[in-house]
Amino acid sequence: MSSELSLSVVDQSPVRKGGTARDALTETIELARAVERLGYQRFWVAEHHNLANFAGTSPEILIGQIAANTQSIRVGSGGVMLPHYSAFKVAEVFRMLETLFPGRIDLGIGRAPGSDQITAAALSYPRPQLDVRHYPHSRARHA
């Protein structure tokens, strides 16, 4: 049993008062660089849509930028919301990231709407929105 503690960060790219979305994304990348220097193991980014106070609408792009600006920290999504996207396309995008940054990319997926209903409908257009019941439940689910 190892006594080593593994630390991670989850960052939502918040837009601070007086700041811009660009500032928030730049600050997320700088935070990743700082925690890497401190020895953290992983850096996770979150996906949010249609919220002015969060800049992270596209985790796959932000993950690539973070990985390109760091050397060793693992970088991942704190949940790509599958109801909005083709699962095959998500797999291809993350395979590409893994090809560019071998051994450093993590894919976290989710099935929640992740936004208000109008935004969720816009993200899935032109196909109908998938209900969360479309996706399998975790084996760890309690009855």
Short mmCIF file of N, CA, C and O in Angstrom, two decimals:
data_model
loop_
_atom_site.label_atom_id
_atom_site.label_comp_id
_atom_site.label_asym_id
_atom_site.label_seq_id
_atom_site.Cartn_x
_atom_site.Cartn_y
_atom_site.Cartn_z
N MET A 1 0.84 -1.18 0.00
CA MET A 1 0.00 0.00 0.00
C MET A 1 0.88 1.24 0.00
O MET A 1 1.77 1.40 0.82
N SER A 2 0.65 2.14 -0.92
CA SER A 2 1.44 3.36 -1.06
C SER A 2 0.92 4.44 -0.12
O SER A 2 -0.28 4.61 0.04
N SER A 3 1.83 5.18 0.46
CA SER A 3 1.43 6.29 1.33
C SER A 3 1.47 7.62 0.57
O SER A 3 1.27 8.67 1.15
N GLU A 4 1.73 7.54 -0.73
CA GLU A 4 1.80 8.73 -1.56
C GLU A 4 0.39 9.25 -1.86
O GLU A 4 -0.53 8.50 -2.18
N LEU A 5 0.22 10.55 -1.76
CA LEU A 5 -1.06 11.19 -2.03
C LEU A 5 -1.05 11.75 -3.44
O LEU A 5 -0.13 12.44 -3.84
N SER A 6 -2.09 11.44 -4.22
CA SER A 6 -2.21 11.92 -5.58
C SER A 6 -3.22 13.06 -5.60
O SER A 6 -4.38 12.88 -5.19
N LEU A 7 -2.81 14.23 -6.08
CA LEU A 7 -3.67 15.40 -6.09
C LEU A 7 -4.10 15.77 -7.51
O LEU A 7 -3.33 15.64 -8.45
N SER A 8 -5.33 16.24 -7.62
CA SER A 8 -5.89 16.69 -8.88
C SER A 8 -6.61 18.01 -8.69
O SER A 8 -6.96 18.38 -7.57
N VAL A 9 -6.86 18.70 -9.78
CA VAL A 9 -7.63 19.94 -9.79
C VAL A 9 -8.75 19.79 -10.80
O VAL A 9 -8.56 19.24 -11.87
N VAL A 10 -9.93 20.29 -10.44
CA VAL A 10 -11.03 20.43 -11.39
C VAL A 10 -11.25 21.92 -11.54
O VAL A 10 -11.48 22.63 -10.55
N ASP A 11 -11.16 22.42 -12.76
CA ASP A 11 -11.32 23.86 -13.00
C ASP A 11 -12.48 24.06 -13.97
O ASP A 11 -12.57 23.40 -15.00
N GLN A 12 -13.34 25.00 -13.64
CA GLN A 12 -14.51 25.29 -14.47
C GLN A 12 -14.32 26.53 -15.34
O GLN A 12 -15.27 26.97 -15.97
N SER A 13 -13.12 27.08 -15.36
CA SER A 13 -12.83 28.29 -16.13
C SER A 13 -13.82 29.42 -15.81
O SER A 13 -14.49 29.95 -16.69
N PRO A 14 -13.90 29.80 -14.52
CA PRO A 14 -14.83 30.87 -14.16
C PRO A 14 -14.36 32.22 -14.68
O PRO A 14 -13.16 32.52 -14.69
N VAL A 15 -15.30 33.02 -15.12
CA VAL A 15 -15.00 34.38 -15.57
C VAL A 15 -15.15 35.28 -14.35
O VAL A 15 -16.24 35.44 -13.81
N ARG A 16 -14.03 35.84 -13.91
CA ARG A 16 -14.06 36.69 -12.71
C ARG A 16 -14.67 38.05 -13.02
O ARG A 16 -14.72 38.46 -14.18
N LYS A 17 -15.13 38.73 -11.99
CA LYS A 17 -15.71 40.05 -12.15
C LYS A 17 -14.67 40.97 -12.80
O LYS A 17 -13.53 41.05 -12.36
N GLY A 18 -15.08 41.62 -13.88
CA GLY A 18 -14.18 42.50 -14.61
C GLY A 18 -13.31 41.77 -15.62
O GLY A 18 -12.55 42.39 -16.36
N GLY A 19 -13.41 40.46 -15.66
CA GLY A 19 -12.61 39.67 -16.58
C GLY A 19 -13.40 39.26 -17.81
O GLY A 19 -14.60 39.49 -17.91
N THR A 20 -12.71 38.64 -18.74
CA THR A 20 -13.33 38.16 -19.97
C THR A 20 -13.21 36.64 -20.04
O THR A 20 -12.46 36.03 -19.27
N ALA A 21 -13.90 36.04 -20.99
CA ALA A 21 -13.77 34.61 -21.22
C ALA A 21 -12.32 34.26 -21.59
O ALA A 21 -11.79 33.25 -21.13
N ARG A 22 -11.70 35.09 -22.38
CA ARG A 22 -10.28 34.85 -22.73
C ARG A 22 -9.41 34.85 -21.48
O ARG A 22 -8.54 34.00 -21.32
N ASP A 23 -9.65 35.81 -20.57
CA ASP A 23 -8.90 35.84 -19.31
C ASP A 23 -9.10 34.53 -18.55
O ASP A 23 -8.14 33.95 -18.03
N ALA A 24 -10.35 34.06 -18.48
CA ALA A 24 -10.66 32.84 -17.74
C ALA A 24 -9.92 31.64 -18.33
O ALA A 24 -9.36 30.82 -17.58
N LEU A 25 -9.90 31.53 -19.64
CA LEU A 25 -9.22 30.40 -20.28
C LEU A 25 -7.71 30.48 -20.09
O LEU A 25 -7.04 29.47 -19.82
N THR A 26 -7.17 31.69 -20.19
CA THR A 26 -5.73 31.89 -19.94
C THR A 26 -5.39 31.54 -18.50
O THR A 26 -4.37 30.90 -18.24
N GLU A 27 -6.25 31.93 -17.58
CA GLU A 27 -6.03 31.62 -16.16
C GLU A 27 -6.12 30.12 -15.90
O GLU A 27 -5.38 29.58 -15.07
N THR A 28 -6.99 29.42 -16.61
CA THR A 28 -7.08 27.97 -16.47
C THR A 28 -5.77 27.32 -16.91
O THR A 28 -5.24 26.44 -16.23
N ILE A 29 -5.23 27.76 -18.03
CA ILE A 29 -3.95 27.22 -18.51
C ILE A 29 -2.83 27.53 -17.54
O ILE A 29 -2.00 26.67 -17.23
N GLU A 30 -2.81 28.74 -17.01
CA GLU A 30 -1.78 29.11 -16.02
C GLU A 30 -1.91 28.30 -14.74
O GLU A 30 -0.90 27.90 -14.15
N LEU A 31 -3.15 28.06 -14.32
CA LEU A 31 -3.36 27.23 -13.13
C LEU A 31 -2.83 25.82 -13.36
O LEU A 31 -2.17 25.24 -12.49
N ALA A 32 -3.07 25.27 -14.54
CA ALA A 32 -2.56 23.93 -14.87
C ALA A 32 -1.04 23.91 -14.81
O ALA A 32 -0.44 22.96 -14.27
N ARG A 33 -0.42 24.93 -15.32
CA ARG A 33 1.05 25.00 -15.29
C ARG A 33 1.55 25.08 -13.85
O ARG A 33 2.53 24.42 -13.49
N ALA A 34 0.86 25.87 -13.02
CA ALA A 34 1.27 26.03 -11.63
C ALA A 34 1.12 24.73 -10.84
O ALA A 34 2.03 24.34 -10.10
N VAL A 35 -0.01 24.04 -10.99
CA VAL A 35 -0.20 22.82 -10.21
C VAL A 35 0.70 21.69 -10.71
O VAL A 35 1.10 20.83 -9.94
N GLU A 36 1.05 21.72 -11.99
CA GLU A 36 2.02 20.74 -12.49
C GLU A 36 3.36 20.94 -11.79
O GLU A 36 3.99 19.97 -11.35
N ARG A 37 3.79 22.21 -11.67
CA ARG A 37 5.05 22.49 -10.97
C ARG A 37 5.00 22.04 -9.51
O ARG A 37 6.02 21.66 -8.93
N LEU A 38 3.80 22.06 -8.91
CA LEU A 38 3.63 21.64 -7.52
C LEU A 38 3.51 20.13 -7.36
O LEU A 38 3.41 19.63 -6.25
N GLY A 39 3.49 19.40 -8.48
CA GLY A 39 3.46 17.95 -8.42
C GLY A 39 2.09 17.30 -8.48
O GLY A 39 1.96 16.10 -8.23
N TYR A 40 1.07 18.06 -8.83
CA TYR A 40 -0.26 17.47 -8.99
C TYR A 40 -0.24 16.47 -10.15
O TYR A 40 0.52 16.63 -11.10
N GLN A 41 -1.10 15.47 -10.07
CA GLN A 41 -1.12 14.40 -11.06
C GLN A 41 -2.06 14.66 -12.23
O GLN A 41 -1.77 14.26 -13.35
N ARG A 42 -3.23 15.28 -11.95
CA ARG A 42 -4.25 15.45 -12.99
C ARG A 42 -4.86 16.84 -12.92
O ARG A 42 -4.98 17.43 -11.86
N PHE A 43 -5.31 17.28 -14.11
CA PHE A 43 -6.03 18.55 -14.23
C PHE A 43 -7.27 18.28 -15.07
O PHE A 43 -7.17 17.85 -16.22
N TRP A 44 -8.43 18.50 -14.48
CA TRP A 44 -9.71 18.24 -15.15
C TRP A 44 -10.38 19.56 -15.50
O TRP A 44 -10.35 20.51 -14.72
N VAL A 45 -11.01 19.62 -16.65
CA VAL A 45 -11.81 20.79 -17.02
C VAL A 45 -13.27 20.35 -17.17
O VAL A 45 -13.55 19.20 -17.48
N ALA A 46 -14.17 21.29 -16.92
CA ALA A 46 -15.59 20.99 -16.96
C ALA A 46 -16.24 21.62 -18.18
O ALA A 46 -15.75 22.61 -18.72
N GLU A 47 -17.35 21.03 -18.60
CA GLU A 47 -18.11 21.53 -19.75
C GLU A 47 -19.36 22.27 -19.26
O GLU A 47 -20.15 21.72 -18.49
N HIS A 48 -19.50 23.52 -19.68
CA HIS A 48 -20.67 24.33 -19.35
C HIS A 48 -21.14 25.05 -20.61
O HIS A 48 -20.31 25.47 -21.41
N HIS A 49 -22.44 25.22 -20.75
CA HIS A 49 -22.98 25.89 -21.93
C HIS A 49 -23.95 27.00 -21.53
O HIS A 49 -24.72 26.85 -20.59
N ASN A 50 -23.87 28.11 -22.26
CA ASN A 50 -24.80 29.22 -22.13
C ASN A 50 -24.80 29.82 -20.73
O ASN A 50 -25.85 30.23 -20.23
N LEU A 51 -23.64 29.86 -20.09
CA LEU A 51 -23.49 30.49 -18.79
C LEU A 51 -22.37 31.53 -18.90
O LEU A 51 -21.22 31.18 -19.13
N ALA A 52 -22.72 32.78 -18.73
CA ALA A 52 -21.75 33.86 -18.92
C ALA A 52 -20.59 33.80 -17.93
O ALA A 52 -19.50 34.29 -18.22
N ASN A 53 -20.79 33.18 -16.78
CA ASN A 53 -19.73 33.18 -15.77
C ASN A 53 -18.79 31.97 -15.86
O ASN A 53 -17.89 31.83 -15.05
N PHE A 54 -18.98 31.10 -16.87
CA PHE A 54 -18.06 29.99 -17.11
C PHE A 54 -17.66 29.99 -18.58
O PHE A 54 -18.52 30.01 -19.46
N ALA A 55 -16.35 29.92 -18.86
CA ALA A 55 -15.86 30.00 -20.23
C ALA A 55 -15.63 28.64 -20.88
O ALA A 55 -15.37 28.57 -22.07
N GLY A 56 -15.74 27.56 -20.12
CA GLY A 56 -15.38 26.24 -20.63
C GLY A 56 -16.49 25.53 -21.38
O GLY A 56 -17.10 24.61 -20.86
N THR A 57 -16.75 25.92 -22.61
CA THR A 57 -17.79 25.28 -23.40
C THR A 57 -17.28 24.11 -24.24
O THR A 57 -18.07 23.34 -24.74
N SER A 58 -15.98 24.00 -24.41
CA SER A 58 -15.43 23.00 -25.30
C SER A 58 -14.20 22.34 -24.66
O SER A 58 -13.06 22.70 -24.94
N PRO A 59 -14.44 21.35 -23.78
CA PRO A 59 -13.31 20.77 -23.05
C PRO A 59 -12.23 20.18 -23.94
O PRO A 59 -11.05 20.28 -23.63
N GLU A 60 -12.62 19.62 -25.08
CA GLU A 60 -11.61 19.00 -25.93
C GLU A 60 -10.61 20.02 -26.47
O GLU A 60 -9.42 19.72 -26.62
N ILE A 61 -11.04 21.22 -26.74
CA ILE A 61 -10.11 22.26 -27.21
C ILE A 61 -9.25 22.75 -26.06
O ILE A 61 -8.02 22.89 -26.19
N LEU A 62 -9.86 22.98 -24.91
CA LEU A 62 -9.11 23.44 -23.75
C LEU A 62 -8.10 22.39 -23.29
O LEU A 62 -6.97 22.73 -22.93
N ILE A 63 -8.48 21.13 -23.32
CA ILE A 63 -7.55 20.05 -22.95
C ILE A 63 -6.32 20.07 -23.84
O ILE A 63 -5.19 19.94 -23.36
N GLY A 64 -6.51 20.26 -25.14
CA GLY A 64 -5.37 20.34 -26.06
C GLY A 64 -4.46 21.51 -25.74
O GLY A 64 -3.23 21.39 -25.78
N GLN A 65 -5.05 22.65 -25.41
CA GLN A 65 -4.24 23.83 -25.07
C GLN A 65 -3.48 23.63 -23.76
O GLN A 65 -2.32 24.01 -23.65
N ILE A 66 -4.13 23.03 -22.78
CA ILE A 66 -3.46 22.77 -21.51
C ILE A 66 -2.33 21.77 -21.71
O ILE A 66 -1.21 21.99 -21.23
N ALA A 67 -2.60 20.69 -22.41
CA ALA A 67 -1.56 19.69 -22.65
C ALA A 67 -0.38 20.29 -23.42
O ALA A 67 0.78 19.95 -23.15
N ALA A 68 -0.65 21.18 -24.36
CA ALA A 68 0.42 21.81 -25.15
C ALA A 68 1.25 22.77 -24.30
O ALA A 68 2.40 23.05 -24.65
N ASN A 69 0.69 23.26 -23.21
CA ASN A 69 1.39 24.22 -22.36
C ASN A 69 1.93 23.61 -21.07
O ASN A 69 2.37 24.35 -20.18
N THR A 70 1.85 22.30 -20.94
CA THR A 70 2.40 21.59 -19.79
C THR A 70 3.25 20.43 -20.32
O THR A 70 3.26 20.15 -21.52
N GLN A 71 3.93 19.75 -19.41
CA GLN A 71 4.85 18.68 -19.84
C GLN A 71 4.42 17.29 -19.42
O GLN A 71 4.62 16.34 -20.18
N SER A 72 3.86 17.14 -18.23
CA SER A 72 3.65 15.78 -17.72
C SER A 72 2.29 15.55 -17.06
O SER A 72 1.87 14.39 -16.95
N ILE A 73 1.62 16.56 -16.64
CA ILE A 73 0.35 16.38 -15.93
C ILE A 73 -0.69 15.76 -16.86
O ILE A 73 -0.72 16.06 -18.06
N ARG A 74 -1.49 14.84 -16.32
CA ARG A 74 -2.59 14.27 -17.10
C ARG A 74 -3.70 15.31 -17.17
O ARG A 74 -3.95 16.02 -16.20
N VAL A 75 -4.36 15.38 -18.32
CA VAL A 75 -5.39 16.40 -18.54
C VAL A 75 -6.65 15.69 -19.03
O VAL A 75 -6.58 14.83 -19.92
N GLY A 76 -7.78 16.06 -18.44
CA GLY A 76 -9.00 15.37 -18.84
C GLY A 76 -10.26 16.20 -18.70
O GLY A 76 -10.25 17.31 -18.19
N SER A 77 -11.33 15.60 -19.18
CA SER A 77 -12.65 16.23 -19.12
C SER A 77 -13.37 15.74 -17.88
O SER A 77 -13.46 14.55 -17.63
N GLY A 78 -13.91 16.70 -17.13
CA GLY A 78 -14.72 16.37 -15.98
C GLY A 78 -16.15 16.13 -16.43
O GLY A 78 -17.08 16.47 -15.71
N GLY A 79 -16.27 15.64 -17.62
CA GLY A 79 -17.53 15.19 -18.15
C GLY A 79 -17.91 15.81 -19.47
O GLY A 79 -18.45 16.91 -19.50
N VAL A 80 -17.63 15.14 -20.58
CA VAL A 80 -18.21 15.50 -21.86
C VAL A 80 -19.62 14.93 -21.84
O VAL A 80 -19.81 13.74 -21.61
N MET A 81 -20.62 15.77 -22.04
CA MET A 81 -22.01 15.35 -21.92
C MET A 81 -22.47 14.66 -23.21
O MET A 81 -22.78 15.31 -24.21
N LEU A 82 -22.50 13.34 -23.19
CA LEU A 82 -22.80 12.55 -24.39
C LEU A 82 -24.16 12.83 -25.03
O LEU A 82 -24.28 12.67 -26.24
N PRO A 83 -25.19 13.26 -24.29
CA PRO A 83 -26.45 13.53 -24.99
C PRO A 83 -26.33 14.61 -26.07
O PRO A 83 -27.16 14.68 -26.96
N HIS A 84 -25.29 15.43 -25.99
CA HIS A 84 -25.13 16.51 -26.96
C HIS A 84 -24.34 16.12 -28.21
O HIS A 84 -24.34 16.86 -29.18
N TYR A 85 -23.63 15.00 -28.17
CA TYR A 85 -22.67 14.70 -29.23
C TYR A 85 -22.76 13.25 -29.68
O TYR A 85 -23.25 12.39 -28.97
N SER A 86 -22.18 13.00 -30.82
CA SER A 86 -21.99 11.63 -31.28
C SER A 86 -20.89 11.00 -30.44
O SER A 86 -19.78 11.54 -30.35
N ALA A 87 -21.19 9.86 -29.81
CA ALA A 87 -20.18 9.17 -29.00
C ALA A 87 -18.96 8.81 -29.85
O ALA A 87 -17.82 8.87 -29.37
N PHE A 88 -19.19 8.46 -31.10
CA PHE A 88 -18.08 8.11 -31.99
C PHE A 88 -17.17 9.32 -32.22
O PHE A 88 -15.95 9.20 -32.18
N LYS A 89 -17.77 10.49 -32.43
CA LYS A 89 -16.97 11.70 -32.64
C LYS A 89 -16.17 12.05 -31.39
O LYS A 89 -14.99 12.42 -31.48
N VAL A 90 -16.78 11.92 -30.22
CA VAL A 90 -16.06 12.18 -28.97
C VAL A 90 -14.87 11.23 -28.86
O VAL A 90 -13.76 11.65 -28.53
N ALA A 91 -15.09 9.95 -29.16
CA ALA A 91 -13.99 8.98 -29.11
C ALA A 91 -12.87 9.35 -30.07
O ALA A 91 -11.68 9.26 -29.72
N GLU A 92 -13.23 9.78 -31.28
CA GLU A 92 -12.20 10.17 -32.25
C GLU A 92 -11.41 11.40 -31.78
O GLU A 92 -10.19 11.45 -31.93
N VAL A 93 -12.10 12.38 -31.24
CA VAL A 93 -11.43 13.60 -30.77
C VAL A 93 -10.44 13.25 -29.66
O VAL A 93 -9.29 13.69 -29.67
N PHE A 94 -10.87 12.42 -28.72
CA PHE A 94 -9.97 12.08 -27.60
C PHE A 94 -8.87 11.13 -28.04
O PHE A 94 -7.77 11.16 -27.47
N ARG A 95 -9.12 10.32 -29.05
CA ARG A 95 -8.03 9.50 -29.62
C ARG A 95 -6.98 10.41 -30.24
O ARG A 95 -5.77 10.18 -30.11
N MET A 96 -7.42 11.47 -30.91
CA MET A 96 -6.48 12.43 -31.50
C MET A 96 -5.66 13.12 -30.41
O MET A 96 -4.44 13.26 -30.54
N LEU A 97 -6.33 13.56 -29.34
CA LEU A 97 -5.61 14.19 -28.24
C LEU A 97 -4.60 13.21 -27.63
O LEU A 97 -3.46 13.60 -27.34
N GLU A 98 -4.99 11.96 -27.46
CA GLU A 98 -4.08 10.95 -26.91
C GLU A 98 -2.90 10.71 -27.86
O GLU A 98 -1.78 10.49 -27.41
N THR A 99 -3.13 10.79 -29.16
CA THR A 99 -2.05 10.63 -30.13
C THR A 99 -1.05 11.78 -30.01
O THR A 99 0.15 11.58 -30.07
N LEU A 100 -1.57 12.99 -29.83
CA LEU A 100 -0.70 14.17 -29.70
C LEU A 100 0.02 14.22 -28.35
O LEU A 100 1.15 14.71 -28.28
N PHE A 101 -0.65 13.73 -27.30
CA PHE A 101 -0.10 13.81 -25.94
C PHE A 101 -0.21 12.43 -25.27
O PHE A 101 -1.03 12.22 -24.37
N PRO A 102 0.61 11.47 -25.73
CA PRO A 102 0.48 10.08 -25.28
C PRO A 102 0.56 9.93 -23.76
O PRO A 102 1.43 10.51 -23.11
N GLY A 103 -0.40 9.16 -23.23
CA GLY A 103 -0.40 8.85 -21.81
C GLY A 103 -0.82 9.98 -20.90
O GLY A 103 -0.70 9.87 -19.68
N ARG A 104 -1.33 11.07 -21.47
CA ARG A 104 -1.66 12.25 -20.65
C ARG A 104 -3.11 12.67 -20.73
O ARG A 104 -3.50 13.63 -20.07
N ILE A 105 -3.94 12.00 -21.50
CA ILE A 105 -5.31 12.46 -21.73
C ILE A 105 -6.30 11.51 -21.06
O ILE A 105 -6.21 10.29 -21.19
N ASP A 106 -7.27 12.08 -20.35
CA ASP A 106 -8.34 11.32 -19.71
C ASP A 106 -9.68 11.80 -20.25
O ASP A 106 -9.89 13.00 -20.41
N LEU A 107 -10.57 10.86 -20.51
CA LEU A 107 -11.91 11.20 -20.97
C LEU A 107 -12.92 10.84 -19.89
O LEU A 107 -13.09 9.66 -19.57
N GLY A 108 -13.53 11.86 -19.32
CA GLY A 108 -14.65 11.66 -18.42
C GLY A 108 -15.91 11.98 -19.20
O GLY A 108 -15.95 12.96 -19.95
N ILE A 109 -16.90 11.13 -19.09
CA ILE A 109 -18.15 11.37 -19.82
C ILE A 109 -19.31 11.47 -18.83
O ILE A 109 -19.24 10.98 -17.70
N GLY A 110 -20.36 12.14 -19.28
CA GLY A 110 -21.55 12.28 -18.48
C GLY A 110 -22.77 12.12 -19.35
O GLY A 110 -22.69 12.09 -20.57
N ARG A 111 -23.91 12.05 -18.70
CA ARG A 111 -25.15 11.89 -19.45
C ARG A 111 -26.19 12.92 -19.05
O ARG A 111 -27.32 12.88 -19.50
N ALA A 112 -25.82 13.88 -18.21
CA ALA A 112 -26.74 14.91 -17.77
C ALA A 112 -26.95 15.95 -18.87
O ALA A 112 -26.09 16.10 -19.74
N PRO A 113 -28.05 16.68 -18.83
CA PRO A 113 -28.25 17.74 -19.83
C PRO A 113 -27.16 18.80 -19.76
O PRO A 113 -26.75 19.32 -20.78
N GLY A 114 -26.67 19.12 -18.56
CA GLY A 114 -25.57 20.05 -18.41
C GLY A 114 -25.89 21.50 -18.74
O GLY A 114 -24.99 22.31 -18.84
N SER A 115 -27.15 21.81 -18.92
CA SER A 115 -27.55 23.18 -19.24
C SER A 115 -29.07 23.26 -19.14
O SER A 115 -29.73 22.29 -18.79
N ASP A 116 -29.60 24.42 -19.49
CA ASP A 116 -31.05 24.56 -19.52
C ASP A 116 -31.61 23.81 -20.74
O ASP A 116 -30.87 23.43 -21.65
N GLN A 117 -32.89 23.58 -20.76
CA GLN A 117 -33.51 22.77 -21.81
C GLN A 117 -33.39 23.37 -23.21
O GLN A 117 -33.22 22.66 -24.19
N ILE A 118 -33.48 24.69 -23.31
CA ILE A 118 -33.36 25.34 -24.63
C ILE A 118 -31.94 25.16 -25.18
O ILE A 118 -31.75 24.81 -26.34
N THR A 119 -30.95 25.36 -24.32
CA THR A 119 -29.56 25.18 -24.75
C THR A 119 -29.30 23.71 -25.08
O THR A 119 -28.64 23.41 -26.09
N ALA A 120 -29.81 22.80 -24.28
CA ALA A 120 -29.62 21.37 -24.55
C ALA A 120 -30.23 21.01 -25.91
O ALA A 120 -29.63 20.25 -26.68
N ALA A 121 -31.40 21.56 -26.22
CA ALA A 121 -32.02 21.29 -27.51
C ALA A 121 -31.18 21.85 -28.65
O ALA A 121 -31.02 21.22 -29.69
N ALA A 122 -30.64 23.05 -28.46
CA ALA A 122 -29.80 23.66 -29.49
C ALA A 122 -28.53 22.84 -29.72
O ALA A 122 -28.07 22.69 -30.87
N LEU A 123 -27.94 22.30 -28.66
CA LEU A 123 -26.72 21.49 -28.79
C LEU A 123 -26.96 20.19 -29.54
O LEU A 123 -26.07 19.69 -30.24
N SER A 124 -28.14 19.63 -29.41
CA SER A 124 -28.40 18.34 -30.06
C SER A 124 -29.08 18.48 -31.43
O SER A 124 -29.22 17.49 -32.14
N TYR A 125 -29.48 19.69 -31.80
CA TYR A 125 -30.17 19.92 -33.07
C TYR A 125 -29.30 19.46 -34.23
O TYR A 125 -28.10 19.66 -34.20
N PRO A 126 -29.79 18.81 -35.25
CA PRO A 126 -31.19 18.62 -35.61
C PRO A 126 -31.79 17.32 -35.08
O PRO A 126 -32.96 17.06 -35.31
N ARG A 127 -31.01 16.50 -34.38
CA ARG A 127 -31.60 15.25 -33.88
C ARG A 127 -32.35 15.54 -32.57
O ARG A 127 -32.02 16.49 -31.87
N PRO A 128 -33.30 14.70 -32.21
CA PRO A 128 -34.01 14.90 -30.95
C PRO A 128 -33.06 14.70 -29.77
O PRO A 128 -32.10 13.92 -29.87
N GLN A 129 -33.33 15.39 -28.68
CA GLN A 129 -32.51 15.21 -27.49
C GLN A 129 -32.65 13.79 -26.98
O GLN A 129 -33.74 13.22 -26.98
N LEU A 130 -31.53 13.23 -26.55
CA LEU A 130 -31.56 11.89 -25.95
C LEU A 130 -31.84 12.04 -24.47
O LEU A 130 -31.22 12.84 -23.78
N ASP A 131 -32.75 11.25 -23.99
CA ASP A 131 -33.06 11.22 -22.57
C ASP A 131 -31.92 10.50 -21.86
O ASP A 131 -31.30 9.59 -22.43
N VAL A 132 -31.65 10.85 -20.60
CA VAL A 132 -30.57 10.20 -19.87
C VAL A 132 -30.80 8.70 -19.74
O VAL A 132 -29.85 7.93 -19.59
N ARG A 133 -32.04 8.24 -19.85
CA ARG A 133 -32.33 6.81 -19.77
C ARG A 133 -31.80 6.06 -21.00
O ARG A 133 -31.72 4.84 -20.99
N HIS A 134 -31.39 6.80 -22.04
CA HIS A 134 -30.80 6.19 -23.24
C HIS A 134 -29.45 5.54 -22.91
O HIS A 134 -29.03 4.58 -23.55
N TYR A 135 -28.77 6.08 -21.89
CA TYR A 135 -27.43 5.62 -21.52
C TYR A 135 -27.50 4.61 -20.39
O TYR A 135 -28.35 4.72 -19.51
N PRO A 136 -26.61 3.65 -20.40
CA PRO A 136 -26.66 2.62 -19.35
C PRO A 136 -26.32 3.21 -17.98
O PRO A 136 -25.64 4.24 -17.88
N HIS A 137 -26.81 2.55 -16.96
CA HIS A 137 -26.51 2.94 -15.60
C HIS A 137 -25.21 2.29 -15.15
O HIS A 137 -24.83 1.23 -15.65
N SER A 138 -24.56 2.90 -14.19
CA SER A 138 -23.36 2.35 -13.62
C SER A 138 -23.68 1.03 -12.91
O SER A 138 -24.73 0.88 -12.31
N ARG A 139 -22.76 0.11 -12.95
CA ARG A 139 -22.93 -1.16 -12.22
C ARG A 139 -22.94 -0.92 -10.73
O ARG A 139 -23.42 -1.74 -9.97
N ALA A 140 -22.40 0.20 -10.28
CA ALA A 140 -22.34 0.50 -8.85
C ALA A 140 -23.65 1.10 -8.34
O ALA A 140 -23.77 1.42 -7.18
N ARG A 141 -24.62 1.21 -9.19
CA ARG A 141 -25.90 1.81 -8.83
C ARG A 141 -26.61 0.98 -7.77
O ARG A 141 -26.64 -0.24 -7.82
N HIS A 142 -27.19 1.67 -6.81
CA HIS A 142 -27.92 1.01 -5.74
C HIS A 142 -29.40 0.93 -6.11
O HIS A 142 -29.95 1.82 -6.70
N ALA A 143 -30.04 -0.15 -5.72
CA ALA A 143 -31.46 -0.37 -6.02
C ALA A 143 -32.35 0.52 -5.18
O ALA A 143 -32.04 0.98 -4.16
#
